[in-house]
Amino acid sequence: MTLTSAIEVVNVSKNFGSYTALDHVDFKIHQNEFFTLLGPSGCGKTTLLRMIAGFESPSSGSLLLNGQEIDQIPTHKRPVNTVFQNYALFPHMTLSQNIAFGLQNLGWDKSRIQARVGQMLEMVHMEQFASRKPDQLSGGQRQRIALARALAAEPEVLLLDEPLSALDLKLRQAMRDELRTLQRETGITFVFVTHDQEEALDMSDRIAVMGKGRVQQIGSPQDIYEDPKNRFVADFIGDTNFLEGEIINLERDRATIRTSLGADITTTYQSVDGKGPATMSIRPEKIGVGDQAEGQVFTGRVVSRNYMGGFTHYTIKVGDVELRLSRRNAQSQQHALEIGSETQIGFKDANARILGR
Ligand code: ATP
């Protein structure tokens, strides 16, 4: 038996005049999934979210909700709700009234509404604030009420448009955990939009990385970080070193690239058509330094050093190539590498990736 997808985006394009905001986008979101649309500003993620909500329609292609064409479901009957960045709470209403509002419109009876509002306040740990107004709350508390309100009518899909971006760093971190727990507890499909890759990696079951109006890659956080499909994804997710080179051998599942480091690296590849110019990507944390240099080892010179607490970031120059790497500060008395000093660095071929240019 195949499970019906919560949402199917079928070959969707969207043009605004001559501008193409979405270009043949095609993917499925599973039921009960925490799915994230991640990409830089202007890549089309909000447009896609607005289509799912029904505020926008595709220029071509279609969207299915639980296997049914979304256009054929009247807006008020769509089991979809949205949480926005700016909370959008009614300022003159108490928190209870804010949560109750949508349920009244749906014609729920009074006692059912009362019970549901209580349950929702409890779910977001805000019971004691029921009779406050939104302006008597912190940003994080407001966002919790916005969530409670959006979940009150038991939608099957919750759309979240950068809901954490107005919060400060500590709160954002705490709210990430809360959102994830809420999603697991309710089993509702969450479609989360963000340009913050750390947020996406931390919370999602799967991520769609968007760029230039297209889906560049869909996968688990680990797939996307460890095995980026192309240079755009490798660059957008996390930090990496790109080295230009030339593919000198190409097999079914691995290739050998001759890099400007003066060494041949053999590893897996993506988006490569044949022999010729290509790029090698190696993440900073996968390069060992000093006595941790293993695999292909090179001698370099320390160019810069940034102490970050848990880590120290270094730039090391090997020949003409500068490589960024990070070293965990595992010992409190650990000696930092001196700027200008010579050191060994190294990485295993298997930790590098070969990508098309
Ligand atoms: P951000 O993170 O900045 O919100 P986004 O990825 O959500 O970016 P969208 O809001 O989906 O991007 O916009 C995608 C592109 O389409 C942008 O270049 C935007 O200017 C354009 N666009 C969006 N809505 C309209 C509109 N109604 N009319 C014309 N252009 C639009």
Short mmCIF file of C-alpha atoms and ligand atoms in Angstrom, two decimals:
data_model
loop_
_atom_site.label_atom_id
_atom_site.label_comp_id
_atom_site.label_asym_id
_atom_site.label_seq_id
_atom_site.Cartn_x
_atom_site.Cartn_y
_atom_site.Cartn_z
CA MET A 1 0.00 0.00 0.00
CA THR A 2 1.34 3.42 -0.89
CA LEU A 3 0.60 6.18 1.57
CA THR A 4 -1.07 9.29 0.15
CA SER A 5 1.26 12.26 0.41
CA ALA A 6 0.11 15.16 2.57
CA ILE A 7 1.13 17.52 -0.21
CA GLU A 8 2.22 16.92 -3.78
CA VAL A 9 3.76 19.72 -5.76
CA VAL A 10 3.50 18.62 -9.39
CA ASN A 11 5.73 20.40 -11.87
CA VAL A 12 4.79 23.85 -10.56
CA SER A 13 6.04 27.06 -12.15
CA LYS A 14 5.14 30.59 -11.12
CA ASN A 15 5.81 33.72 -13.15
CA PHE A 16 5.36 37.27 -11.96
CA GLY A 17 5.31 39.11 -15.28
CA SER A 18 8.49 38.03 -17.04
CA TYR A 19 10.13 36.95 -13.76
CA THR A 20 10.16 33.22 -12.97
CA ALA A 21 9.85 32.78 -9.18
CA LEU A 22 9.34 28.98 -9.35
CA ASP A 23 10.69 26.86 -12.19
CA HIS A 24 9.21 23.35 -12.59
CA VAL A 25 9.20 22.48 -8.90
CA ASP A 26 8.19 18.89 -8.20
CA PHE A 27 8.20 17.03 -4.86
CA LYS A 28 6.06 15.30 -2.25
CA ILE A 29 5.67 15.97 1.46
CA HIS A 30 4.79 12.86 3.49
CA GLN A 31 2.12 12.68 6.18
CA ASN A 32 3.37 13.49 9.71
CA GLU A 33 6.63 14.88 8.40
CA PHE A 34 8.59 17.91 9.58
CA PHE A 35 9.48 19.24 6.14
CA THR A 36 11.56 22.37 5.60
CA LEU A 37 11.84 24.66 2.59
CA LEU A 38 15.30 26.18 2.93
CA GLY A 39 16.96 28.72 0.69
CA PRO A 40 18.33 32.22 0.35
CA SER A 41 16.08 35.26 0.20
CA GLY A 42 14.05 35.44 -3.00
CA CYS A 43 14.38 31.75 -3.95
CA GLY A 44 10.61 31.25 -3.99
CA LYS A 45 9.94 29.50 -0.67
CA THR A 46 7.25 31.91 0.55
CA THR A 47 5.55 31.81 -2.85
CA LEU A 48 5.38 28.02 -2.55
CA LEU A 49 4.00 28.21 0.97
CA ARG A 50 1.37 30.74 -0.13
CA MET A 51 0.30 28.34 -2.87
CA ILE A 52 -0.22 25.55 -0.36
CA ALA A 53 -2.25 27.95 1.80
CA GLY A 54 -4.27 28.98 -1.25
CA PHE A 55 -3.21 32.66 -1.35
CA GLU A 56 -1.46 32.17 -4.69
CA SER A 57 -1.96 29.81 -7.63
CA PRO A 58 0.61 28.27 -9.98
CA SER A 59 1.13 29.60 -13.52
CA SER A 60 1.45 25.95 -14.56
CA GLY A 61 1.48 22.60 -12.78
CA SER A 62 -0.70 21.66 -9.84
CA LEU A 63 -0.81 21.06 -6.09
CA LEU A 64 -2.50 18.13 -4.40
CA LEU A 65 -3.56 17.99 -0.77
CA ASN A 66 -4.17 14.44 0.46
CA GLY A 67 -4.34 13.36 -3.16
CA GLN A 68 -6.97 15.94 -4.15
CA GLU A 69 -6.41 18.99 -6.40
CA ILE A 70 -6.08 21.90 -3.99
CA ASP A 71 -8.12 24.24 -6.22
CA GLN A 72 -11.10 21.98 -5.79
CA ILE A 73 -11.11 22.32 -1.99
CA PRO A 74 -12.81 25.54 -0.83
CA THR A 75 -10.38 27.68 1.21
CA HIS A 76 -12.35 27.36 4.46
CA LYS A 77 -12.43 23.58 4.08
CA ARG A 78 -8.67 23.18 3.60
CA PRO A 79 -7.21 21.42 6.64
CA VAL A 80 -4.29 23.86 6.57
CA ASN A 81 -3.28 26.68 8.91
CA THR A 82 -0.37 29.12 8.93
CA VAL A 83 1.92 30.63 11.58
CA PHE A 84 3.65 33.81 10.49
CA GLN A 85 6.84 35.50 11.61
CA ASN A 86 4.95 38.46 13.09
CA TYR A 87 2.48 36.37 15.18
CA ALA A 88 -0.62 38.19 13.75
CA LEU A 89 -2.50 37.95 17.07
CA PHE A 90 -5.57 40.14 17.69
CA PRO A 91 -4.29 42.82 20.13
CA HIS A 92 -7.67 43.64 21.72
CA MET A 93 -8.44 40.02 22.62
CA THR A 94 -7.16 37.94 25.53
CA LEU A 95 -5.05 34.90 24.73
CA SER A 96 -8.03 32.59 25.30
CA GLN A 97 -10.15 34.68 22.95
CA ASN A 98 -7.39 34.65 20.35
CA ILE A 99 -7.30 30.85 20.40
CA ALA A 100 -11.11 30.56 20.50
CA PHE A 101 -11.72 32.91 17.57
CA GLY A 102 -11.19 30.45 14.71
CA LEU A 103 -13.15 27.74 16.50
CA GLN A 104 -16.17 30.06 16.89
CA ASN A 105 -16.03 30.75 13.16
CA LEU A 106 -16.07 27.01 12.54
CA GLY A 107 -19.26 26.79 14.62
CA TRP A 108 -17.86 24.72 17.48
CA ASP A 109 -20.09 24.79 20.58
CA LYS A 110 -19.09 26.72 23.66
CA SER A 111 -18.06 23.87 25.94
CA ARG A 112 -16.00 22.22 23.20
CA ILE A 113 -14.23 25.52 22.53
CA GLN A 114 -13.52 26.04 26.22
CA ALA A 115 -12.05 22.58 26.58
CA ARG A 116 -9.92 22.97 23.44
CA VAL A 117 -8.60 26.41 24.48
CA GLY A 118 -7.57 24.96 27.87
CA GLN A 119 -5.86 22.05 26.16
CA MET A 120 -4.01 24.34 23.75
CA LEU A 121 -2.82 26.69 26.51
CA GLU A 122 -1.54 23.68 28.42
CA MET A 123 0.22 22.34 25.33
CA VAL A 124 2.26 25.54 24.98
CA HIS A 125 2.70 25.93 28.77
CA MET A 126 0.75 29.20 28.94
CA GLU A 127 -2.23 28.24 31.17
CA GLN A 128 -1.51 30.92 33.75
CA PHE A 129 -1.63 33.69 31.10
CA ALA A 130 -5.08 32.89 29.66
CA SER A 131 -6.62 36.29 30.38
CA ARG A 132 -3.63 38.42 29.33
CA LYS A 133 -3.55 40.46 26.14
CA PRO A 134 -0.79 39.86 23.53
CA ASP A 135 1.06 43.10 24.40
CA GLN A 136 1.64 41.74 27.91
CA LEU A 137 3.75 38.89 26.55
CA SER A 138 7.33 38.39 25.42
CA GLY A 139 8.04 37.56 21.77
CA GLY A 140 8.50 33.88 22.53
CA GLN A 141 5.24 33.72 24.48
CA ARG A 142 3.39 35.44 21.64
CA GLN A 143 4.74 32.95 19.17
CA ARG A 144 3.59 30.09 21.41
CA ILE A 145 0.06 31.54 21.43
CA ALA A 146 0.18 31.95 17.66
CA LEU A 147 1.09 28.26 17.46
CA ALA A 148 -1.68 27.28 19.86
CA ARG A 149 -4.17 29.27 17.81
CA ALA A 150 -3.02 27.71 14.55
CA LEU A 151 -3.19 24.18 15.95
CA ALA A 152 -6.52 24.60 17.80
CA ALA A 153 -8.75 23.55 14.89
CA GLU A 154 -6.66 20.40 14.39
CA PRO A 155 -5.30 21.15 10.92
CA GLU A 156 -3.67 18.27 9.05
CA VAL A 157 -0.95 20.57 7.77
CA LEU A 158 0.67 23.48 9.57
CA LEU A 159 2.59 26.00 7.48
CA LEU A 160 5.25 27.96 9.35
CA ASP A 161 6.72 31.01 7.62
CA GLU A 162 9.98 31.91 9.38
CA PRO A 163 8.19 31.75 12.75
CA LEU A 164 11.36 32.09 14.84
CA SER A 165 13.18 34.85 13.04
CA ALA A 166 11.86 37.67 15.26
CA LEU A 167 13.13 35.97 18.43
CA ASP A 168 16.53 36.36 20.06
CA LEU A 169 19.11 33.59 19.77
CA LYS A 170 18.54 31.79 23.12
CA LEU A 171 14.78 31.81 22.71
CA ARG A 172 15.05 30.65 19.13
CA GLN A 173 17.03 27.64 20.29
CA ALA A 174 14.47 26.79 22.97
CA MET A 175 11.56 27.25 20.54
CA ARG A 176 13.21 24.89 18.06
CA ASP A 177 13.00 22.10 20.61
CA GLU A 178 9.42 23.03 21.47
CA LEU A 179 8.32 23.06 17.85
CA ARG A 180 9.91 19.70 17.20
CA THR A 181 8.27 18.18 20.28
CA LEU A 182 4.92 19.71 19.32
CA GLN A 183 5.16 18.24 15.85
CA ARG A 184 5.98 14.77 17.21
CA GLU A 185 3.20 14.91 19.80
CA THR A 186 0.49 16.10 17.43
CA GLY A 187 1.61 14.09 14.37
CA ILE A 188 0.60 17.06 12.19
CA THR A 189 2.56 17.62 8.97
CA PHE A 190 4.71 20.74 9.45
CA VAL A 191 5.95 22.69 6.42
CA PHE A 192 8.55 25.08 7.73
CA VAL A 193 10.10 27.92 5.74
CA THR A 194 13.47 29.34 6.73
CA HIS A 195 16.68 30.77 5.32
CA ASP A 196 18.54 29.62 8.46
CA GLN A 197 20.36 26.40 7.62
CA GLU A 198 21.17 25.55 11.23
CA GLU A 199 17.48 25.73 12.13
CA ALA A 200 16.65 23.47 9.18
CA LEU A 201 19.34 20.89 10.02
CA ASP A 202 18.29 20.84 13.67
CA MET A 203 14.55 20.33 13.24
CA SER A 204 13.66 18.69 9.95
CA ASP A 205 12.92 15.13 8.91
CA ARG A 206 13.64 16.24 5.36
CA ILE A 207 14.79 19.47 3.78
CA ALA A 208 14.19 20.85 0.28
CA VAL A 209 17.07 23.20 -0.53
CA MET A 210 15.80 25.82 -2.94
CA GLY A 211 17.82 28.14 -5.12
CA LYS A 212 17.01 30.17 -8.21
CA GLY A 213 13.36 29.07 -8.19
CA ARG A 214 14.28 25.38 -8.29
CA VAL A 215 14.57 22.56 -5.80
CA GLN A 216 18.30 21.89 -5.74
CA GLN A 217 18.15 18.85 -3.44
CA ILE A 218 15.73 17.04 -1.14
CA GLY A 219 16.92 14.80 1.65
CA SER A 220 17.52 14.25 5.34
CA PRO A 221 19.68 16.85 7.09
CA GLN A 222 22.58 14.40 7.04
CA ASP A 223 22.19 13.63 3.31
CA ILE A 224 22.21 17.27 2.47
CA TYR A 225 25.19 18.17 4.63
CA GLU A 226 27.33 15.10 3.91
CA ASP A 227 26.38 14.48 0.28
CA PRO A 228 25.43 17.76 -1.36
CA LYS A 229 24.25 17.24 -4.93
CA ASN A 230 25.89 20.29 -6.37
CA ARG A 231 28.03 23.27 -5.55
CA PHE A 232 25.07 25.50 -4.64
CA VAL A 233 23.94 23.09 -1.89
CA ALA A 234 27.49 22.49 -0.59
CA ASP A 235 27.99 26.23 -0.37
CA PHE A 236 24.64 27.12 1.18
CA ILE A 237 24.61 24.40 3.87
CA GLY A 238 27.39 24.80 6.41
CA ASP A 239 30.90 25.92 5.63
CA THR A 240 33.20 24.24 3.16
CA ASN A 241 36.47 24.61 1.21
CA PHE A 242 36.23 24.44 -2.57
CA LEU A 243 39.35 23.46 -4.52
CA GLU A 244 39.39 23.65 -8.28
CA GLY A 245 40.83 20.67 -10.12
CA GLU A 246 40.65 18.32 -13.05
CA ILE A 247 39.02 14.90 -13.08
CA ILE A 248 41.58 12.40 -14.35
CA ASN A 249 39.66 9.20 -13.77
CA LEU A 250 35.92 8.56 -13.66
CA GLU A 251 34.24 5.34 -12.62
CA ARG A 252 30.63 4.47 -11.85
CA ASP A 253 30.62 5.58 -8.22
CA ARG A 254 33.92 7.38 -7.73
CA ALA A 255 36.27 9.73 -9.47
CA THR A 256 39.83 10.93 -9.05
CA ILE A 257 40.47 14.65 -9.07
CA ARG A 258 43.90 16.26 -9.42
CA THR A 259 43.72 19.33 -7.21
CA SER A 260 45.80 22.43 -6.77
CA LEU A 261 47.11 20.87 -3.53
CA GLY A 262 49.29 18.68 -5.75
CA ALA A 263 47.56 15.47 -4.72
CA ASP A 264 45.06 13.19 -6.43
CA ILE A 265 41.90 12.62 -4.39
CA THR A 266 39.61 9.66 -5.08
CA THR A 267 36.06 9.88 -3.75
CA THR A 268 32.34 10.01 -4.65
CA TYR A 269 31.04 12.58 -7.10
CA GLN A 270 27.86 14.45 -8.05
CA SER A 271 26.82 16.65 -11.00
CA VAL A 272 29.88 15.64 -13.03
CA ASP A 273 29.44 14.78 -16.72
CA GLY A 274 32.86 13.44 -17.58
CA LYS A 275 36.56 14.06 -17.25
CA GLY A 276 37.62 17.69 -17.15
CA PRO A 277 37.33 20.66 -14.77
CA ALA A 278 35.57 20.00 -11.45
CA THR A 279 35.57 21.10 -7.82
CA MET A 280 36.57 19.30 -4.66
CA SER A 281 34.73 20.16 -1.45
CA ILE A 282 36.08 19.41 2.03
CA ARG A 283 34.35 20.61 5.22
CA PRO A 284 36.53 22.44 7.80
CA GLU A 285 35.79 19.95 10.59
CA LYS A 286 36.98 17.07 8.40
CA ILE A 287 40.52 18.42 8.15
CA GLY A 288 42.84 17.37 10.95
CA VAL A 289 45.73 19.55 12.06
CA GLY A 290 49.02 18.84 13.85
CA ASP A 291 48.98 15.34 15.40
CA GLN A 292 45.39 14.89 14.12
CA ALA A 293 46.43 15.20 10.47
CA GLU A 294 45.62 11.85 8.82
CA GLY A 295 44.95 10.53 5.33
CA GLN A 296 46.53 12.79 2.72
CA VAL A 297 48.89 14.95 4.74
CA PHE A 298 50.25 18.36 3.63
CA THR A 299 52.56 20.90 5.20
CA GLY A 300 51.17 24.41 5.48
CA ARG A 301 51.52 27.70 7.32
CA VAL A 302 48.99 29.27 9.73
CA VAL A 303 47.53 32.43 8.18
CA SER A 304 44.75 33.29 10.64
CA ARG A 305 43.20 32.11 13.85
CA ASN A 306 39.78 32.82 15.39
CA TYR A 307 39.03 31.58 18.88
CA MET A 308 35.32 30.69 19.14
CA GLY A 309 35.13 29.04 22.60
CA GLY A 310 34.36 25.43 21.79
CA PHE A 311 36.36 25.61 18.56
CA THR A 312 39.21 27.55 17.06
CA HIS A 313 38.97 28.31 13.35
CA TYR A 314 42.23 28.42 11.39
CA THR A 315 43.20 29.32 7.86
CA ILE A 316 46.20 27.31 6.69
CA LYS A 317 48.04 27.98 3.46
CA VAL A 318 49.38 24.97 1.55
CA GLY A 319 51.32 26.17 -1.50
CA ASP A 320 48.97 28.70 -3.08
CA VAL A 321 45.83 27.18 -1.56
CA GLU A 322 44.18 28.47 1.61
CA LEU A 323 42.12 25.98 3.59
CA ARG A 324 39.81 26.77 6.48
CA LEU A 325 39.60 24.21 9.25
CA SER A 326 38.20 24.04 12.76
CA ARG A 327 39.85 22.39 15.72
CA ARG A 328 37.87 21.38 18.78
CA ASN A 329 39.21 22.87 22.02
CA ALA A 330 39.00 19.61 23.93
CA GLN A 331 41.51 20.57 26.65
CA SER A 332 41.28 23.78 28.64
CA GLN A 333 45.07 24.20 28.47
CA GLN A 334 45.25 23.38 24.75
CA HIS A 335 47.96 25.28 22.90
CA ALA A 336 46.81 27.39 20.01
CA LEU A 337 48.79 27.21 16.77
CA GLU A 338 50.83 30.38 16.29
CA ILE A 339 50.13 32.55 13.28
CA GLY A 340 53.02 32.14 10.82
CA SER A 341 54.04 28.75 12.19
CA GLU A 342 54.35 25.64 10.06
CA THR A 343 51.99 22.72 10.66
CA GLN A 344 50.71 19.56 9.10
CA ILE A 345 47.13 19.19 7.97
CA GLY A 346 45.39 16.19 6.49
CA PHE A 347 42.10 14.64 5.47
CA LYS A 348 40.86 11.29 4.27
CA ASP A 349 39.84 11.02 0.62
CA ALA A 350 36.49 9.54 1.69
CA ASN A 351 35.60 12.79 3.50
CA ALA A 352 36.05 14.93 0.40
CA ARG A 353 33.39 15.27 -2.30
CA ILE A 354 33.79 15.94 -6.01
CA LEU A 355 31.23 18.29 -7.56
CA GLY A 356 30.71 19.79 -10.99
CA ARG A 357 31.82 23.38 -11.47
P1 ATP B 1 12.40 35.69 1.56
O1 ATP B 1 13.19 34.75 2.40
O2 ATP B 1 13.11 36.98 1.31
O3 ATP B 1 10.98 35.86 1.99
P2 ATP B 1 11.50 33.85 -0.48
O4 ATP B 1 12.39 32.74 -0.86
O5 ATP B 1 10.38 33.54 0.41
O6 ATP B 1 12.37 35.04 0.09
P3 ATP B 1 9.49 34.73 -2.34
O7 ATP B 1 8.80 35.66 -1.42
O8 ATP B 1 8.82 33.44 -2.62
O9 ATP B 1 10.97 34.46 -1.85
O10 ATP B 1 9.75 35.49 -3.72
C1 ATP B 1 10.40 34.89 -4.82
C2 ATP B 1 10.61 35.92 -5.89
O11 ATP B 1 9.37 36.31 -6.48
C3 ATP B 1 11.24 37.21 -5.37
O12 ATP B 1 12.19 37.64 -6.31
C4 ATP B 1 10.09 38.16 -5.26
O13 ATP B 1 10.52 39.49 -5.48
C5 ATP B 1 9.15 37.69 -6.37
N1 ATP B 1 7.74 37.93 -6.01
C6 ATP B 1 7.07 37.38 -4.98
N2 ATP B 1 5.78 37.80 -4.96
C7 ATP B 1 5.64 38.65 -5.99
C8 ATP B 1 4.54 39.42 -6.53
N3 ATP B 1 3.33 39.38 -5.97
N4 ATP B 1 4.79 40.19 -7.62
C9 ATP B 1 6.00 40.20 -8.22
N5 ATP B 1 7.08 39.51 -7.77
C10 ATP B 1 6.90 38.73 -6.68
#
